[in-house]
Amino acid sequence: MYAFDVERPTSVADAVAALGKEEAQALGGGQTLIPTLKQRLAMPSVLVSLTGIAEIQGVCKDDDGRVCIGGGTKHAVVAKEAAAHYPALAELASHIGDPAVRNRGTIGGSLANNDPSACYPAAALGSGATIVTNTREIAADDYFQGMFTTALDEGEIITEVKFPVPEKAKYMKFEQPASRFALVGVFVAKYADGVRVAVTGASNDGVFRWSEAEAALSKDFSAGALDGLSVPGDGMISDLHGSGDYRAHLVAVMTKRAVAAAH
Amino acid sequence: MPKDNGIGASTKRREDVRFLTGHGKYTDDINVLHQTYVHFLRSDVAHGKITSIDTAEAAKMPGVVRIFTGADFEGVGGLPCGWQVTDRHGEPMKEPPHPVLAQGKVRHVGEPIAAVVADTLAEARDAAEAIMVEIEDLPAAVDMKAALKDGAPKVHDELSDNLCYDWGFVEENKGAVEEAIKNAAHVTTLELVNNRLVANPMEPRVALGDYNRSDDMSTLYTTSQNPHVIRLLMGAFVLGIPEHKLRVVAPDVGGGFGTKIFHYAEEAFCTFAARQIKRPVKWTSTRSEAFMSDAHGRDHVTKIELALDKDNNFTAIRTETYANMGAYLSTFAPSVPTWLHGTLMAGNYKTPNIYVNVKAVFTNTVPVDAYRGAGRPEATFQLERVIDKAARELGVDPIALRKQNFITEFPYATPVAVEYDTGDYMATMAKLEEIADVKGFAARRAESEKNGKLRGLGINCYIEACGIAPSNLVGQLGARAGLYESATVRVNATGTISVMTGSHSHGQGHETAFPQVVAEMLGIDESMIDIVHGDTANTPMGMGTYGSRSIAVGGSAMVRATEKIINKAKKIAAHLMEASEADIELKDGAFSVAGTDKSVAWGDVTLAAYVPHNYPLEDIEPGLEETAFYDPSNFTYPSGAYCCEVEVDPETGKVTVERFAAADDFGNIINPMIVSGQVHGGIAQGIGQALLENCAYDENGQLLSASYMDYAMPRADDVPFYQVDHSCQTPCTHNPLGVKGCGEAGAIGSPPAVINAVVDALQSGGHKVTHIDMPATPSRVWAAMQG
Ligand SMILES: Cc1cc2nc3c(=O)[nH]c(=O)nc-3n(C[C@H](O)[C@H](O)[C@H](O)COP(=O)(O)OP(=O)(O)OC[C@H]3O[C@@H](n4cnc5c(N)ncnc54)[C@H](O)[C@@H]3O)c2cc1C
């Protein structure tokens, strides 16, 4: 780690002000950022901790029935408090990392980081969620822009994420054996106006929607509707843990399983 | 009633109280006044020529005390290798120098190039970034077979090639083996990889060097399994510090698994630098550094052939193995693929002709050395895999094929130079079949199939040579050290006891199990006895802990010393009771005169020894303290049979271990609970090797699995509840406790069972898979199923 200062604002406004300083960076739960700093791969001069900002914490429902999760809400809190409103989302949160990670890591940090193997991006894209920041609202379809890349501007803070609640949904995660992030994770959500299928872990371009599967499932929400459908192995991540073809194969398997288990 | 004291009692591990409550004292917990910190600048390329190192700017950075480079070590010895292997042609292995800091060239990612010593670690790291190093990249030798081809990049320019040695064992058997293979009714051939592993003890390595000008004494605090060995190697071969001026302390050590046996550059550096700057120097490895500087394990590429006659009797075994040494010879590296591997190739079977060929190869990778089991897992894996393959090819039951070929008479001299003293392989196999419920497998398989899963059952046996080792024998085999062990039993005036042992406990539970032995011999309570270990200043010269040797060799030394104590105490008791020494009996902590009701308590005798008012001073010295050194006459030969049941998800290739049973013969057992725990841990590591762990390099010698993000360690939910049994006991015939050692068995015996089970599962699903290399990850299993 290089030396840095820490600021602990208690409001979004103060946080935004603090992030205006040169080389300032937001600190959520630190589960990604702190290891990065320890490796000396980043050199912020100020870390602006978001954990003391009450207004971006917690889970509630808005007037449109959407589940709204504060950007600073920890995975463990989502696992518990979203369970009644959006079980598939709560389940996803409950399988991120280990208890230590879930009690520090936040939804805002996860979405801001947009790791190609992270779980939340699949939920956000698969639910057609809205990412709310201190300046604007961004539709999930516009938010994810390739691995580790998002629509966020410098110093922009995720304050809330709004999830429309589907009739049925399920996240199926096939774990990478070492990190236990998603080798392939598929989030399937059935809404009155159609089905969304978002895939994480697999593509070199980060989380993506599998539109063919969405079309098929929108007509017939059954695992059988996916028979014969596949994604190409080209463009899929190929590494120590699996080839592109293997990942492509898993996309189909996990999608079927998610449909079969959706509730 | 189970015993609650002495040999055979499942006494709870007393050391766990401090470990589990955070009161352990590890090397990193030790801090010395005026301490400095060192950060090593390590190579990020696998192979290159160092054209310049400029430390001028870095040396001016805040807090920097001194920067060292290879040039500072020109007059200093390199890291020695403790074992010399002689090749097939009678030539000694190639033994290139192993510098503390790189000299002229870097030979693996992670090799230390420079060391910055500063007041704080952050300052040391900052300054290290300001060092300008120019390295001219050279192509790397990574794949062993490619590294042996003409024109391959040479790891060591001064050597003719990358071949460290070409070893034949037993060379005289070669012709007979060829003949037997030619005449065989059936030959099964298998090519396989024994995957490279990173030991990953929970506690990374730490070294703290201190130098005291007042008495010219150097002290090294280090995470070692064998502090005396480090003192000897570092003092005599590297730094030229006489032993009486060098103290090595290995306090609580958080796991070793072999990788903390070896003498490392960082230890020598901290000791050396502390003398130079006259301040203590501390290094604490990060996990990232551990991945690229702790000696790795395994990494063999093997072809094995098993020949059988028309009745399925084994007639010959021939193996050819490429063993990766990495860039330099780590302390015991040459012995692992040879004497710890070739000698075990008979396994549990009476195969008359065996020939083992091992080519040890230098590559631009981290040095490879002993890791839990060391050589024996590699032998067991290939042998038990090829037997399984043979059974499938011949359409015979793998258990029956093994039983048919079991050694049944002991002692048994194998064609690979060792003599098994005892064993009962039929008994362990029968016990295994019972605890694994092999009969119930068909029903369990049917159940799995109903759930869309393929289920497989894998069996294997193992034999290991433990209690390492008879010094005269290993001396002939190239060991440059003796492998005895020592103990001093110091009885205090009030009868309590401190046992100073050369064995080192780094998780094994010596502090609990060793007192059980002494308590049993004296008939006193275990709580009266403490074990002292890990400090050359207060323990007799000992060789430390590895090779499942502590109870067999260290425990035997303790028995011998305790016998001396008993002899002397009897003399004192005889005097106190005015009886003849020959009539004195020791029972339940009291000395009595046979045939009378006269008796004196243990404590009265010990008090008399130290308060010798009424004492035969003309015949015996006061005090009650004895030392013994024990050198075994043979290895011990634990053996067993293991069974694994897996489920394979045919859609994803994911393997889950559903059941695992282990029937071991460890001879006599001191603490059954600790033994079970050792087996549990070993099996977890074996399952880790079989399904998860893979230390991978790319073709440029970059470490691909350099953190837990990519290196998969086994976790609690990767392993099932085990059925372990050690009731089959054929005591060792040549040590006083009849013990064989249990530390490595689990890691040796489990990988083949897992892979045999995976192959069985895949074949049950109609897949024509005859072998799958470890780790059998989901992607590999899936690829295998695709054909
Ligand atoms: C052992 C381990 C296992 C894990 N397993 C999984 C897993 O299975 N699945 C998974 O999805 N993830 C996993 N993670 C990652 C985890 O979910 C992290 O918590 C998450 O990636 C980052 O969240 P954080 O709050 O810790 O963010 P930080 O690490 O604090 O920050 C990450 C980045 O986001 C920025 N940031 C943080 N909060 C905000 C905000 N509100 N607005 C804008 N920018 C912000 C920071 O500036 C930084 O750039 C794992 C992590 C670890 C250490």
Short mmCIF file of C-alpha atoms in Angstrom, two decimals, chain A residues 1-3 37-40 43 97-98 115 174-181 183 239-243 245-247 249-250 253-254 256-257, chain B residues 121-123 125-126 129 288 453 649-654 692 694 696 704-705 707-713 715 717-718 777-779 782 786:
data_model
loop_
_atom_site.label_atom_id
_atom_site.label_comp_id
_atom_site.label_asym_id
_atom_site.label_seq_id
_atom_site.Cartn_x
_atom_site.Cartn_y
_atom_site.Cartn_z
CA MET A 1 0.00 0.00 0.00
CA TYR A 2 1.02 3.56 -0.55
CA ALA A 3 0.12 6.12 2.06
CA LEU A 37 -4.00 -1.15 -2.80
CA LYS A 38 -2.05 -3.82 -0.96
CA GLN A 39 -0.61 -4.94 -4.27
CA ARG A 40 0.27 -1.31 -4.97
CA MET A 43 -2.33 5.01 -5.75
CA GLY A 97 -17.75 -14.75 -1.25
CA ASP A 98 -17.68 -15.70 2.40
CA ASP A 115 -15.75 -7.45 -12.47
CA PHE A 174 -21.18 -22.17 -11.49
CA GLU A 175 -18.23 -21.36 -9.29
CA GLN A 176 -14.69 -20.93 -10.47
CA PRO A 177 -13.00 -23.47 -8.19
CA ALA A 178 -10.37 -21.13 -6.76
CA SER A 179 -11.98 -17.71 -6.39
CA ARG A 180 -15.55 -18.96 -6.24
CA PHE A 181 -16.61 -15.99 -8.29
CA LEU A 183 -17.05 -19.12 -13.84
CA ASP A 239 -8.21 -19.31 -18.98
CA LEU A 240 -6.81 -21.85 -16.54
CA HIS A 241 -10.29 -22.67 -15.33
CA GLY A 242 -12.02 -23.30 -18.60
CA SER A 243 -11.96 -22.73 -22.30
CA ASP A 245 -16.18 -23.49 -25.41
CA TYR A 246 -16.61 -24.81 -21.90
CA ARG A 247 -17.96 -21.49 -20.71
CA HIS A 249 -21.55 -24.79 -22.83
CA LEU A 250 -22.08 -23.79 -19.20
CA VAL A 253 -26.64 -25.51 -18.86
CA MET A 254 -26.93 -22.81 -16.21
CA LYS A 256 -31.75 -24.18 -18.23
CA ARG A 257 -31.17 -24.83 -14.58
CA LEU B 121 8.38 -1.93 5.60
CA ALA B 122 6.62 0.81 3.63
CA GLU B 123 9.91 2.67 3.24
CA ARG B 125 8.93 -1.07 -0.51
CA ASP B 126 9.05 2.52 -1.69
CA GLU B 129 10.49 0.73 -6.56
CA SER B 288 2.02 -13.51 -3.14
CA LYS B 453 -25.35 -38.06 -11.76
CA ASP B 649 -22.34 -33.99 -12.95
CA PRO B 650 -22.39 -35.06 -16.60
CA GLU B 651 -23.58 -31.65 -17.76
CA THR B 652 -20.85 -29.59 -16.11
CA GLY B 653 -18.08 -32.06 -15.34
CA LYS B 654 -18.10 -31.11 -11.68
CA LEU B 692 -8.45 -28.57 -7.18
CA ASN B 694 -2.76 -26.71 -9.81
CA ALA B 696 0.52 -23.59 -13.55
CA LEU B 704 -0.55 -18.32 -13.76
CA SER B 705 -1.84 -19.48 -10.41
CA SER B 707 -2.87 -16.23 -5.75
CA TYR B 708 -5.96 -17.82 -4.24
CA MET B 709 -7.96 -16.25 -7.04
CA ASP B 710 -6.52 -18.91 -9.32
CA TYR B 711 -4.96 -21.52 -7.05
CA ALA B 712 -7.79 -23.58 -5.58
CA MET B 713 -7.23 -24.83 -2.06
CA ARG B 715 -12.18 -26.01 1.65
CA ASP B 717 -17.29 -28.05 1.71
CA ASP B 718 -15.01 -29.74 -0.85
CA THR B 777 -11.39 -29.83 -12.59
CA PRO B 778 -14.86 -29.44 -14.04
CA SER B 779 -13.47 -28.14 -17.31
CA TRP B 782 -16.10 -32.01 -19.25
CA GLN B 786 -16.44 -34.71 -25.06
#
